[in-house]
Amino acid sequence: MRNIAIIAKRELRSYFATPLAYIFIVIFLALTGAFAFFIGGFFTREQATLMSFFMYHPWLYLMLIPAIAMRLWAEERKTGTIEILMTLPVSTVEAVLGKYLAAWAFSGIALALTFPIWITVNFLGNPDNGVIIASYLGSFFMAGAFLAIGSCISAMTKNQVIAFIVAATVCFLFTMSGLDLVLNFFRGWAPEVVVRTIASMSFLTHFSAVMKGVIDLRDLIFFSSLIAFWLFASIIVIDLKKAS
Amino acid sequence: MTEKISLKNLSKRFDAILAVDDITLSLNNGEVLGFLGPNGAGKSTTMRMLTGFIEPTSGTAEVCGLDVTRHPVETKRRIGYLPEGAPTYGDMTPDSYLSFIAEIRGFDGAEKRLRVDAVADKVDIRGVLRQPIDTLSKGFKRRVGLAQAMIHDPEILIMDEPTDGLDPNQKHQVRALIHEMAQDKAIIISTHILEEVEAVCSRAVIIAHGRLLADGTPADLLAQAPNHNAVVVTVDANAAGALRQNLEKVPGVASVEDAPAPGLAEGKLRLRAKPEVHTGTGTDIGDAIGAMLRDKSIPVHELFVERGALDDVFRQITAPEGASDA
C-alpha cells in the first residue's frame, strides 16, 4: 500500500510539473461546457437537470482519456525509466496500480472542477441532486474504465501516438458496442449469446442507466470488473515485455 | 557469508539470438568487478538479469544467497543499479526525484532529507537540486543517476557504463567515488574504456558474444598482452645493427623487431626485444639487457620496459576469429 501511494504521488505530481495537466483541464472544462450549453441545449430544455451535461461525457472521454493514458507506460519505456522503476523494490502490481490511480485521480480532479455547472443548475431550479451525484459517480467510474484500457495498451508500446490511437479505438468499440454499428458486424455469423454479451459491454448503455439516477449495483460492478480486468492485463503485459 | 553475487550457468535467449551464454561468476565483498566487452556482448543483459529487470532463460542469479527471480523485492532492496544511459524522470527536479527514490527505499521524514542531502553532496549536485533534470547537462544527469543508485548505501552496486559521456574531471570524480565505496560493497561496473578497468577494478572479466572469455585481475589480463614486458631500446641508427645482434643473444629474448615511433628524433632507431613466454607470462629480461648494454658500451638514447596495452588483450580475446580462451 505504501509503495502504491508513493508511486501515485510521484506520478500525479509529474502531471502538474508540465503544462499537460493544465491544458487538459482547461480543454476538458471548455468542452464539457460547450457540449452542455450549445449542443445539449442546457437552457432550451428548461429542465433543472444535468442530463445535457453528462450525456456527452462518453464522447469526450473517448478523445481525452486516451490522451492521459497514452503516456502511462509508453513514456517510461521510451525514456528507459521503466528500468529504474522495475528494479526498485516494488512489485509490478504496485507499479501498475500506483500509476493507474494517479491517472484516475487526475481525471477525478478534472471532473470535480466542473462543479460550477452543478451550482448553476441548483441556482436556476430544483434539480434532483441524488441523480446528479449518481451521474458524477458513474462518469468517474467510466473514466476509470477508459483509463484501465488505455493503461494496458500504453504498456504494449513505446510509441505514445500508437498508444493513443489504439486506446481510442478500443474505447470507441466499448462505447459503441450496444449500437447497431458494432452489433451488425457480429449478427451475421456470431451466435445470439455472443451478440448479447457484446451488447452488454456497452459503456453507453451502462452509463445512461446510471445517468437516470438508478444506481444499479450491476452498472458499478460492470465498470469495476472492467477496470480490474484491464489492470490485470496491464500487469501481465508489463511482466512479459518489460525490456523489449 | 561473503559471497555477494553468484551467477550460475546464466543464459538469456531473445528469439534467435543467444545474448548471454552460460555465464558462471561470483563476486565477494570488497571486490570491484569490471565487465569488459564489445558493444552487444551481453554485458547489459547480464546486469539486467542480476537486477531482476529481465528473467533468465536458464540458470540462476543470486544476490546475498537469494534467488533474484524468486525473491525479487528482497534482492532489489540490496542492490543499487544505474542502468545504461542513466535514465531519470526528466520533468522532476533532482531533489524530488531523489526524495521519491528514498521513499521507495523506505526512508521517511528527517531520515529521507538526510539521505538526499548526503548523496547530493557525495556526487556534487547540490547546486542544481531544484532545476528540472531535463535542463541539466549530461554530466549532471549522470550524477543524478549515480545518486539514485547510492542513496540507500546498498550492499551491491551495479553500474552500466557509469562514466560514459563524462569529461575527464568528472570521470576522475566518479572513479574516486567508486574507490571510496569499494571496501564494504560488491561492485560491478561495465565499461569499454579500458583505462577505467586499471583505474578502479580489482578484477575484470571479458565478455564477447554472450560468453565469459577471461577472468582475472587487470594485471593478469595485462600479462597476456603481446608486448607485455618487452624492452624497447632507442639508439643511433648506425649502432642499430650491432644492437640487434647483441639483443638476440641475451638469454630470455625470443625475438627482436623494429619498433617505429612517430615522435622519434632524426637518425635514431628503435628496437623492441620480446621476451620468451612461459605459462602465459613474459620473462623479465630488463636486467639482462641492461647488463648487456653496459658490457658492450652501446650508447643508449632511451630504454624502457613496455607494460602492454589492455586494448591489445581485449582485441586479441574478443576478435571474431580465433578467439582464445583464458
Coordinates of C-alpha atoms in Angstrom, one line a residue:
Chain A
M1 CA 0.0 0.0 0.0
R2 CA 2.8 2.4 1.0
N3 CA 4.6 1.9 -2.3
I4 CA 1.4 2.3 -4.3
A5 CA 0.8 5.7 -2.6
I6 CA 4.4 6.8 -3.2
I7 CA 4.3 5.9 -6.9
A8 CA 0.9 7.5 -7.3
K9 CA 2.1 10.7 -5.6
R10 CA 5.1 10.9 -7.9
E11 CA 3.1 10.3 -11.0
L12 CA 0.4 12.8 -10.1
R13 CA 3.0 15.4 -9.3
S14 CA 4.6 14.9 -12.7
Y15 CA 1.3 15.7 -14.4
F16 CA 1.4 19.1 -12.9
A17 CA 5.2 19.6 -13.5
T18 CA 4.4 20.2 -17.2
P19 CA 1.7 22.2 -18.9
L20 CA -0.1 18.9 -19.7
A21 CA -2.3 18.9 -16.7
Y22 CA -3.4 22.5 -17.1
I23 CA -4.1 22.2 -20.8
F24 CA -6.0 19.1 -20.2
I25 CA -8.2 20.5 -17.5
V26 CA -8.9 23.7 -19.4
I27 CA -9.9 21.8 -22.6
F28 CA -12.0 19.4 -20.6
L29 CA -13.9 22.1 -18.9
A30 CA -14.3 24.1 -22.1
L31 CA -15.6 21.1 -24.0
T32 CA -18.0 19.8 -21.3
G33 CA -19.4 23.4 -21.0
A34 CA -19.7 23.8 -24.8
F35 CA -21.4 20.5 -25.3
A36 CA -23.8 21.0 -22.4
F37 CA -24.8 24.5 -23.4
F38 CA -24.7 24.6 -27.1
I39 CA -25.2 21.0 -28.3
G40 CA -27.0 19.6 -25.3
G41 CA -29.3 22.7 -25.1
F42 CA -28.9 23.1 -21.3
F43 CA -31.1 26.2 -21.3
T44 CA -33.6 25.4 -24.1
R45 CA -34.6 22.2 -22.3
E46 CA -35.9 24.3 -19.4
Q47 CA -35.3 21.4 -17.1
A48 CA -33.3 21.5 -13.9
T49 CA -31.2 18.5 -14.8
L50 CA -27.6 17.9 -15.8
M51 CA -28.6 15.4 -18.4
S52 CA -27.3 17.6 -21.2
F53 CA -24.0 17.9 -19.4
F54 CA -23.5 14.2 -18.6
M55 CA -24.7 12.7 -21.9
Y56 CA -21.6 13.9 -23.8
H57 CA -19.1 12.6 -21.3
P58 CA -18.6 9.2 -23.0
W59 CA -17.7 11.0 -26.3
L60 CA -15.4 13.5 -24.5
Y61 CA -13.7 10.7 -22.7
L62 CA -13.2 8.9 -25.9
M63 CA -10.8 11.6 -27.1
L64 CA -9.4 12.9 -23.8
I65 CA -8.9 9.8 -21.6
P66 CA -6.6 8.0 -24.1
A67 CA -4.5 11.2 -24.1
I68 CA -3.9 10.8 -20.4
A69 CA -3.4 7.1 -20.6
M70 CA -1.0 7.0 -23.5
R71 CA 1.9 8.3 -21.5
L72 CA 1.4 6.0 -18.5
W73 CA 3.8 3.2 -19.7
A74 CA 4.8 4.2 -23.2
E75 CA 6.8 7.2 -21.9
E76 CA 8.6 5.0 -19.2
R77 CA 9.5 2.6 -21.9
K78 CA 10.7 5.4 -24.3
T79 CA 12.9 7.2 -21.7
G80 CA 14.1 4.0 -20.1
T81 CA 12.9 4.9 -16.7
I82 CA 10.9 1.7 -16.7
E83 CA 14.2 0.0 -15.9
I84 CA 14.6 2.2 -12.8
L85 CA 11.0 1.7 -11.7
M86 CA 11.1 -2.1 -12.1
T87 CA 14.4 -2.5 -10.4
L88 CA 13.3 -0.6 -7.3
P89 CA 11.9 -2.8 -4.5
V90 CA 8.3 -2.6 -5.7
S91 CA 6.2 -5.3 -7.3
T92 CA 4.7 -5.0 -10.8
V93 CA 1.2 -4.9 -9.2
E94 CA 2.2 -1.9 -7.0
A95 CA 3.7 -0.1 -10.0
V96 CA 0.7 -0.6 -12.2
L97 CA -1.8 0.3 -9.5
G98 CA 0.2 3.4 -8.4
K99 CA 0.4 4.8 -11.9
Y100 CA -3.2 4.0 -12.7
L101 CA -4.5 5.5 -9.5
A102 CA -2.6 8.7 -10.2
A103 CA -4.2 9.0 -13.7
W104 CA -7.6 8.2 -12.3
A105 CA -7.2 10.8 -9.5
F106 CA -6.2 13.3 -12.1
S107 CA -9.3 12.6 -14.2
G108 CA -11.3 12.9 -11.0
I109 CA -9.8 16.3 -10.4
A110 CA -10.8 17.5 -13.8
L111 CA -14.3 16.1 -13.3
A112 CA -14.6 17.7 -9.9
L113 CA -13.7 21.1 -11.4
T114 CA -17.0 21.0 -13.4
F115 CA -18.8 21.9 -10.1
P116 CA -19.9 25.4 -11.3
I117 CA -22.4 23.8 -13.6
W118 CA -23.9 21.9 -10.6
I119 CA -24.1 25.2 -8.7
T120 CA -25.7 26.8 -11.7
V121 CA -28.4 24.2 -12.1
N122 CA -29.2 24.5 -8.3
F123 CA -29.3 28.2 -8.6
L124 CA -31.8 28.1 -11.5
G125 CA -34.1 25.4 -10.3
N126 CA -34.5 22.4 -8.0
P127 CA -32.7 19.5 -9.6
D128 CA -32.7 16.0 -8.1
N129 CA -29.2 16.2 -6.6
G130 CA -29.3 12.4 -5.9
V131 CA -29.4 11.9 -9.7
I132 CA -26.5 14.3 -10.2
I133 CA -24.3 12.6 -7.6
A134 CA -25.1 9.2 -9.2
S135 CA -24.2 10.7 -12.6
Y136 CA -20.9 12.1 -11.3
L137 CA -20.1 8.7 -9.7
G138 CA -21.0 6.9 -13.0
S139 CA -18.9 9.3 -15.0
F140 CA -15.9 8.8 -12.7
F141 CA -16.1 5.1 -13.0
M142 CA -16.5 5.3 -16.7
A143 CA -13.3 7.4 -16.9
G144 CA -11.6 4.7 -14.7
A145 CA -12.6 2.0 -17.2
F146 CA -11.3 4.1 -20.2
L147 CA -8.1 4.7 -18.3
A148 CA -7.6 1.0 -17.5
I149 CA -8.0 0.1 -21.2
G150 CA -5.5 2.9 -22.0
S151 CA -3.1 1.7 -19.3
C152 CA -2.9 -1.8 -20.8
I153 CA -2.4 -0.5 -24.4
S154 CA 0.2 2.0 -23.3
A155 CA 2.1 -0.9 -21.7
M156 CA 2.4 -2.6 -25.0
T157 CA 4.3 0.1 -26.9
K158 CA 6.9 2.7 -26.5
N159 CA 5.2 5.0 -29.0
Q160 CA 2.7 7.3 -27.4
V161 CA 0.9 8.1 -30.7
I162 CA 0.2 4.4 -31.3
A163 CA -0.9 4.1 -27.7
F164 CA -3.4 6.9 -28.2
I165 CA -4.9 5.7 -31.5
V166 CA -5.3 2.1 -30.4
A167 CA -6.7 3.0 -27.0
A168 CA -9.1 5.5 -28.6
T169 CA -10.3 2.7 -31.0
V170 CA -10.7 0.1 -28.3
C171 CA -12.6 2.6 -26.1
F172 CA -14.7 3.5 -29.1
L173 CA -15.7 -0.1 -29.6
F174 CA -16.6 -0.5 -25.9
T175 CA -18.6 2.7 -26.0
M176 CA -20.5 1.8 -29.2
S177 CA -20.9 -1.9 -28.6
G178 CA -24.6 -1.6 -27.8
L179 CA -25.3 0.1 -31.1
D180 CA -26.1 -1.4 -34.4
L181 CA -22.9 -0.1 -35.9
V182 CA -21.0 -2.6 -34.0
L183 CA -23.6 -5.3 -33.4
N184 CA -24.5 -5.7 -37.1
F185 CA -20.9 -6.7 -37.7
F186 CA -21.4 -9.7 -35.5
R187 CA -25.1 -10.5 -36.1
G188 CA -24.4 -12.2 -39.5
W189 CA -22.3 -15.0 -38.1
A190 CA -21.9 -15.0 -34.4
P191 CA -24.4 -16.8 -32.1
E192 CA -27.0 -14.7 -30.3
V193 CA -25.2 -15.2 -26.9
V194 CA -22.1 -13.6 -28.2
V195 CA -24.0 -10.7 -29.7
R196 CA -25.8 -10.1 -26.5
T197 CA -22.6 -10.3 -24.5
I198 CA -21.0 -7.7 -26.7
A199 CA -24.1 -5.5 -26.4
S200 CA -23.9 -5.8 -22.6
M201 CA -20.4 -4.4 -22.7
S202 CA -21.6 -1.1 -23.9
F203 CA -20.4 1.9 -21.9
L204 CA -23.3 3.9 -23.3
T205 CA -26.0 1.5 -22.0
H206 CA -24.4 1.3 -18.6
F207 CA -23.7 5.0 -18.3
S208 CA -27.2 6.1 -19.4
A209 CA -28.7 3.7 -16.8
V210 CA -26.6 5.5 -14.1
M211 CA -27.4 8.9 -15.5
K212 CA -31.1 8.3 -15.0
G213 CA -30.3 8.2 -11.3
V214 CA -30.8 4.5 -10.9
I215 CA -27.6 3.4 -9.3
D216 CA -27.9 -0.2 -10.1
L217 CA -25.1 -2.1 -8.4
R218 CA -24.7 -4.1 -11.6
D219 CA -23.6 -1.0 -13.5
L220 CA -20.9 -0.1 -11.0
I221 CA -19.8 -3.8 -10.9
F222 CA -19.6 -3.7 -14.7
F223 CA -17.2 -0.8 -14.6
S224 CA -15.3 -2.1 -11.7
S225 CA -14.8 -5.5 -13.2
L226 CA -13.7 -4.0 -16.4
I227 CA -11.1 -1.9 -14.6
A228 CA -9.9 -5.0 -12.7
F229 CA -9.7 -7.0 -15.9
W230 CA -7.7 -4.4 -17.9
L231 CA -5.4 -3.6 -15.0
F232 CA -4.7 -7.3 -14.6
A233 CA -3.9 -7.4 -18.3
S234 CA -1.6 -4.4 -17.8
I235 CA 0.3 -6.3 -15.2
I236 CA 0.7 -9.3 -17.4
V237 CA 1.9 -7.2 -20.3
I238 CA 4.4 -5.3 -18.2
D239 CA 5.8 -8.6 -16.8
L240 CA 6.1 -10.1 -20.2
K241 CA 7.7 -7.3 -22.1
K242 CA 9.4 -5.0 -19.7
A243 CA 12.6 -5.0 -21.6
S244 CA 11.7 -5.0 -25.2
Chain B
M1 CA 28.8 -15.3 4.1
T2 CA 30.9 -13.1 1.9
E3 CA 29.7 -14.2 -1.5
K4 CA 27.5 -11.3 -2.5
I5 CA 26.8 -12.2 -6.1
S6 CA 26.6 -15.6 -7.7
L7 CA 25.7 -16.3 -11.3
K8 CA 25.3 -20.0 -12.2
N9 CA 25.1 -21.0 -15.9
L10 CA 23.1 -17.9 -16.6
S11 CA 21.7 -17.7 -20.2
K12 CA 19.3 -15.4 -21.9
R13 CA 17.8 -16.0 -25.4
F14 CA 16.0 -13.3 -27.3
D15 CA 14.2 -15.2 -30.1
A16 CA 17.0 -16.4 -32.3
I17 CA 19.8 -14.6 -30.5
L18 CA 21.6 -16.1 -27.6
A19 CA 22.5 -12.8 -25.8
V20 CA 24.1 -14.4 -22.7
D21 CA 25.6 -17.9 -23.0
D22 CA 26.2 -19.9 -19.9
I23 CA 27.9 -17.4 -17.6
T24 CA 29.1 -18.5 -14.2
L25 CA 30.6 -15.9 -12.0
S26 CA 30.8 -15.0 -8.3
L27 CA 31.8 -11.9 -6.5
N28 CA 32.8 -11.2 -2.9
N29 CA 32.5 -8.2 -0.7
G30 CA 35.2 -5.6 -1.4
E31 CA 35.6 -6.6 -5.0
V32 CA 35.1 -4.2 -7.9
L33 CA 34.5 -6.2 -11.0
G34 CA 34.9 -4.7 -14.4
F35 CA 32.7 -6.1 -17.2
L36 CA 34.5 -5.7 -20.4
G37 CA 33.3 -6.4 -23.8
P38 CA 32.4 -5.0 -27.2
N39 CA 29.0 -3.4 -27.7
G40 CA 26.3 -6.1 -27.9
A41 CA 28.4 -8.6 -26.0
G42 CA 25.8 -9.3 -23.4
K43 CA 27.0 -7.0 -20.6
S44 CA 23.8 -5.1 -20.1
T45 CA 21.7 -8.2 -20.5
T46 CA 23.7 -9.9 -17.7
M47 CA 23.3 -6.9 -15.5
R48 CA 19.5 -6.7 -16.2
M49 CA 19.1 -10.3 -15.1
L50 CA 21.1 -9.7 -12.0
T51 CA 19.0 -6.7 -11.0
G52 CA 15.8 -8.6 -11.8
F53 CA 14.7 -6.4 -14.7
I54 CA 14.5 -9.4 -17.0
E55 CA 14.3 -13.1 -16.2
P56 CA 17.0 -15.5 -17.3
T57 CA 16.1 -18.2 -19.9
S58 CA 18.1 -20.7 -17.9
G59 CA 20.5 -20.7 -14.9
T60 CA 20.2 -18.6 -11.8
A61 CA 21.3 -15.3 -10.5
E62 CA 21.7 -15.0 -6.7
V63 CA 22.2 -11.9 -4.6
C64 CA 23.3 -12.5 -1.0
G65 CA 22.2 -16.1 -1.3
L66 CA 18.7 -15.2 -2.5
D67 CA 17.5 -16.1 -6.0
V68 CA 16.6 -12.9 -7.9
T69 CA 13.7 -14.5 -9.7
R70 CA 12.1 -16.0 -6.6
H71 CA 12.8 -13.1 -4.2
P72 CA 12.6 -10.0 -6.5
V73 CA 11.7 -7.4 -3.9
E74 CA 14.2 -8.6 -1.2
T75 CA 17.1 -8.7 -3.7
K76 CA 16.2 -5.4 -5.3
R77 CA 16.3 -3.9 -1.8
R78 CA 20.0 -4.8 -1.5
I79 CA 21.0 -3.6 -5.0
G80 CA 21.8 -0.1 -6.2
Y81 CA 21.5 0.0 -10.0
L82 CA 22.5 2.5 -12.6
P83 CA 21.0 1.4 -15.9
E84 CA 22.7 2.1 -19.2
G85 CA 22.3 5.8 -20.2
A86 CA 21.2 6.7 -16.6
P87 CA 17.5 7.3 -17.3
T88 CA 15.7 9.6 -15.0
Y89 CA 12.3 11.3 -14.8
G90 CA 13.2 14.4 -16.7
D91 CA 10.3 16.6 -15.6
M92 CA 11.3 16.2 -11.9
T93 CA 14.0 18.1 -10.1
P94 CA 16.9 16.1 -8.7
D95 CA 15.5 16.9 -5.2
S96 CA 12.0 15.5 -5.8
Y97 CA 13.4 12.6 -7.8
L98 CA 15.8 11.5 -5.1
S99 CA 13.2 12.0 -2.5
F100 CA 10.9 9.7 -4.4
I101 CA 13.7 7.0 -4.6
A102 CA 14.4 7.5 -0.9
E103 CA 10.7 7.0 0.0
I104 CA 10.5 3.8 -2.1
R105 CA 13.7 2.6 -0.4
G106 CA 11.9 3.0 2.9
F107 CA 13.2 6.3 4.3
D108 CA 10.8 8.9 5.7
G109 CA 10.8 12.4 7.1
A110 CA 14.1 13.6 8.5
E111 CA 16.0 10.4 7.6
K112 CA 14.9 10.9 3.9
R113 CA 16.1 14.5 3.9
L114 CA 19.4 13.4 5.4
R115 CA 19.9 10.7 2.8
V116 CA 19.1 13.1 -0.1
D117 CA 21.4 15.8 1.1
A118 CA 24.2 13.3 1.9
V119 CA 24.1 11.7 -1.5
A120 CA 23.7 15.1 -3.3
D121 CA 27.0 16.2 -1.6
K122 CA 28.7 12.9 -2.5
V123 CA 28.0 13.3 -6.2
D124 CA 28.3 17.1 -6.1
I125 CA 24.8 18.1 -7.4
R126 CA 23.9 20.4 -4.5
G127 CA 23.8 23.5 -6.8
V128 CA 21.2 22.0 -9.2
L129 CA 18.9 20.3 -6.8
R130 CA 15.9 22.4 -7.7
Q131 CA 16.3 22.6 -11.5
P132 CA 14.3 20.2 -13.7
I133 CA 16.6 17.3 -14.7
D134 CA 15.8 17.8 -18.4
T135 CA 17.6 21.2 -18.2
L136 CA 20.8 19.8 -16.7
S137 CA 24.0 18.9 -18.6
K138 CA 24.8 15.3 -19.4
G139 CA 27.3 15.2 -16.6
F140 CA 24.8 16.3 -14.0
K141 CA 22.2 13.9 -15.3
R142 CA 24.6 11.0 -15.0
R143 CA 25.4 12.1 -11.4
V144 CA 21.7 12.2 -10.5
G145 CA 21.5 8.7 -11.8
L146 CA 24.5 7.7 -9.7
A147 CA 22.9 9.3 -6.6
Q148 CA 19.8 7.3 -7.3
A149 CA 21.8 4.1 -7.2
M150 CA 23.7 5.0 -4.0
I151 CA 21.1 6.7 -1.8
H152 CA 20.4 3.6 0.3
D153 CA 24.0 2.7 0.7
P154 CA 23.4 -0.7 -0.9
E155 CA 25.5 -3.8 -0.3
I156 CA 25.7 -4.3 -4.0
L157 CA 26.2 -1.7 -6.6
I158 CA 25.7 -2.4 -10.3
M159 CA 26.5 0.3 -12.8
D160 CA 26.2 0.1 -16.5
E161 CA 28.8 2.4 -18.1
P162 CA 28.9 4.9 -15.2
T163 CA 31.4 7.3 -16.7
D164 CA 30.1 7.2 -20.3
G165 CA 29.8 10.8 -21.6
L166 CA 31.6 12.5 -18.7
D167 CA 34.5 14.8 -19.1
P168 CA 37.9 13.7 -17.7
N169 CA 37.4 15.6 -14.4
Q170 CA 34.0 14.1 -13.8
K171 CA 35.3 10.6 -14.8
H172 CA 38.0 11.0 -12.2
Q173 CA 35.5 12.1 -9.6
V174 CA 33.2 9.1 -10.3
R175 CA 36.2 6.7 -10.1
A176 CA 37.3 8.2 -6.8
L177 CA 33.7 7.7 -5.6
I178 CA 33.8 4.0 -6.6
H179 CA 37.1 3.6 -4.9
E180 CA 35.8 5.1 -1.7
M181 CA 32.7 2.8 -1.6
A182 CA 34.6 -0.3 -2.7
Q183 CA 35.6 -1.6 0.8
D184 CA 32.3 -2.7 2.1
K185 CA 30.4 -3.4 -1.1
A186 CA 30.5 -5.7 -4.1
I187 CA 30.5 -3.5 -7.2
I188 CA 30.1 -4.4 -10.8
I189 CA 30.7 -1.8 -13.5
S190 CA 30.6 -2.3 -17.2
T191 CA 32.7 -0.3 -19.5
H192 CA 34.5 -0.3 -22.7
I193 CA 37.0 2.3 -21.5
L194 CA 39.9 0.0 -20.7
E195 CA 41.9 2.5 -18.7
E196 CA 38.9 2.6 -16.3
V197 CA 39.4 -1.0 -15.5
E198 CA 43.0 -0.4 -14.5
A199 CA 42.0 2.6 -12.5
V200 CA 39.1 1.2 -10.4
C201 CA 38.7 -2.6 -10.8
S202 CA 40.2 -5.2 -8.6
R203 CA 39.1 -7.8 -11.1
A204 CA 38.0 -7.9 -14.7
V205 CA 36.1 -10.2 -16.9
I206 CA 35.9 -10.1 -20.7
I207 CA 32.6 -11.0 -22.3
A208 CA 32.0 -11.4 -26.0
H209 CA 29.1 -13.0 -27.9
G210 CA 27.5 -13.6 -24.5
R211 CA 30.3 -15.8 -23.3
L212 CA 32.8 -15.3 -20.5
L213 CA 36.2 -15.4 -22.1
A214 CA 38.6 -14.1 -19.4
D215 CA 38.6 -13.6 -15.7
G216 CA 41.4 -12.1 -13.6
T217 CA 43.0 -9.1 -12.1
P218 CA 43.7 -6.3 -14.5
A219 CA 47.4 -7.2 -14.1
D220 CA 46.7 -10.8 -15.1
L221 CA 45.0 -9.6 -18.2
L222 CA 47.7 -7.2 -19.0
A223 CA 50.3 -10.0 -18.8
Q224 CA 48.6 -11.6 -21.8
A225 CA 49.4 -8.6 -23.9
P226 CA 51.7 -9.4 -26.8
N227 CA 54.1 -6.6 -25.8
H228 CA 54.0 -7.2 -22.1
N229 CA 57.5 -6.9 -20.5
A230 CA 59.0 -6.2 -23.9
V231 CA 62.1 -4.0 -23.7
V232 CA 62.4 -1.1 -26.1
V233 CA 65.8 0.4 -26.8
T234 CA 66.5 3.5 -28.9
V235 CA 70.0 4.1 -30.3
D236 CA 71.7 5.9 -33.1
A237 CA 70.8 4.4 -36.5
N238 CA 74.4 3.3 -37.2
A239 CA 74.6 1.3 -34.0
A240 CA 71.3 -0.5 -34.7
G241 CA 72.9 -3.5 -36.5
A242 CA 75.2 -4.3 -33.6
L243 CA 72.5 -3.8 -31.1
R244 CA 70.1 -6.1 -32.9
Q245 CA 72.7 -8.9 -32.9
N246 CA 73.5 -8.5 -29.3
L247 CA 69.9 -8.3 -28.2
E248 CA 69.2 -11.6 -29.9
K249 CA 71.9 -13.2 -27.8
V250 CA 70.5 -12.1 -24.5
P251 CA 69.0 -15.1 -22.7
G252 CA 65.2 -14.9 -22.4
V253 CA 64.8 -12.8 -25.5
A254 CA 62.5 -14.6 -28.0
S255 CA 62.7 -12.1 -30.9
V256 CA 63.8 -8.6 -31.8
E257 CA 61.8 -6.3 -34.1
D258 CA 61.8 -2.7 -35.3
A259 CA 59.5 -0.5 -33.3
P260 CA 59.0 2.6 -35.4
A261 CA 57.5 5.5 -33.5
P262 CA 56.2 8.8 -35.0
G263 CA 57.9 11.1 -32.5
L264 CA 61.4 9.6 -32.9
A265 CA 64.3 12.1 -33.4
E266 CA 66.2 12.1 -36.7
G267 CA 68.9 9.5 -37.0
K268 CA 67.6 7.3 -34.2
L269 CA 66.3 3.8 -34.4
R270 CA 64.1 1.9 -32.0
L271 CA 64.2 -1.8 -31.5
R272 CA 61.9 -4.0 -29.4
A273 CA 63.1 -7.2 -27.7
K274 CA 60.2 -9.5 -26.8
P275 CA 60.6 -12.0 -24.0
E276 CA 60.1 -15.7 -24.2
V277 CA 56.7 -16.6 -22.9
H278 CA 56.3 -19.1 -20.1
T279 CA 52.9 -20.1 -18.9
G280 CA 51.2 -17.1 -20.3
T281 CA 53.6 -14.6 -18.6
G282 CA 56.7 -13.0 -20.2
T283 CA 60.0 -13.4 -18.5
D284 CA 61.7 -10.4 -17.1
I285 CA 64.5 -9.5 -19.5
G286 CA 65.1 -5.9 -18.4
D287 CA 68.1 -6.6 -16.2
A288 CA 69.8 -8.9 -18.6
I289 CA 69.5 -6.3 -21.4
G290 CA 70.7 -3.5 -19.2
A291 CA 73.8 -5.6 -18.2
M292 CA 74.5 -6.4 -21.9
L293 CA 74.3 -2.8 -22.9
R294 CA 76.8 -1.8 -20.2
D295 CA 79.2 -4.6 -21.2
K296 CA 79.2 -3.7 -24.9
S297 CA 79.2 0.1 -24.1
I298 CA 76.5 0.8 -26.7
P299 CA 75.4 4.4 -26.2
V300 CA 71.7 4.3 -25.4
H301 CA 69.3 7.1 -26.2
E302 CA 66.3 5.7 -24.5
L303 CA 65.3 2.4 -22.7
F304 CA 62.1 1.3 -21.2
V305 CA 60.0 -1.8 -20.4
E306 CA 56.6 -2.0 -22.1
R307 CA 53.6 -3.0 -20.0
G308 CA 51.5 -3.8 -23.0
A309 CA 48.0 -2.4 -23.5
L310 CA 44.7 -3.8 -22.3
D311 CA 43.4 -2.8 -25.7
D312 CA 45.6 -5.4 -27.3
V313 CA 44.5 -8.1 -24.9
F314 CA 40.9 -7.0 -25.4
R315 CA 41.2 -7.2 -29.2
Q316 CA 43.1 -10.5 -29.1
I317 CA 40.4 -12.1 -26.9
T318 CA 37.3 -10.6 -28.5
A319 CA 38.4 -10.7 -32.1
P320 CA 35.7 -12.6 -34.1
E321 CA 38.0 -15.3 -35.4
G322 CA 40.4 -17.4 -33.3
A323 CA 39.2 -16.1 -30.0
S324 CA 41.3 -17.8 -27.4
D325 CA 40.2 -18.9 -24.0
A326 CA 41.9 -17.7 -20.9

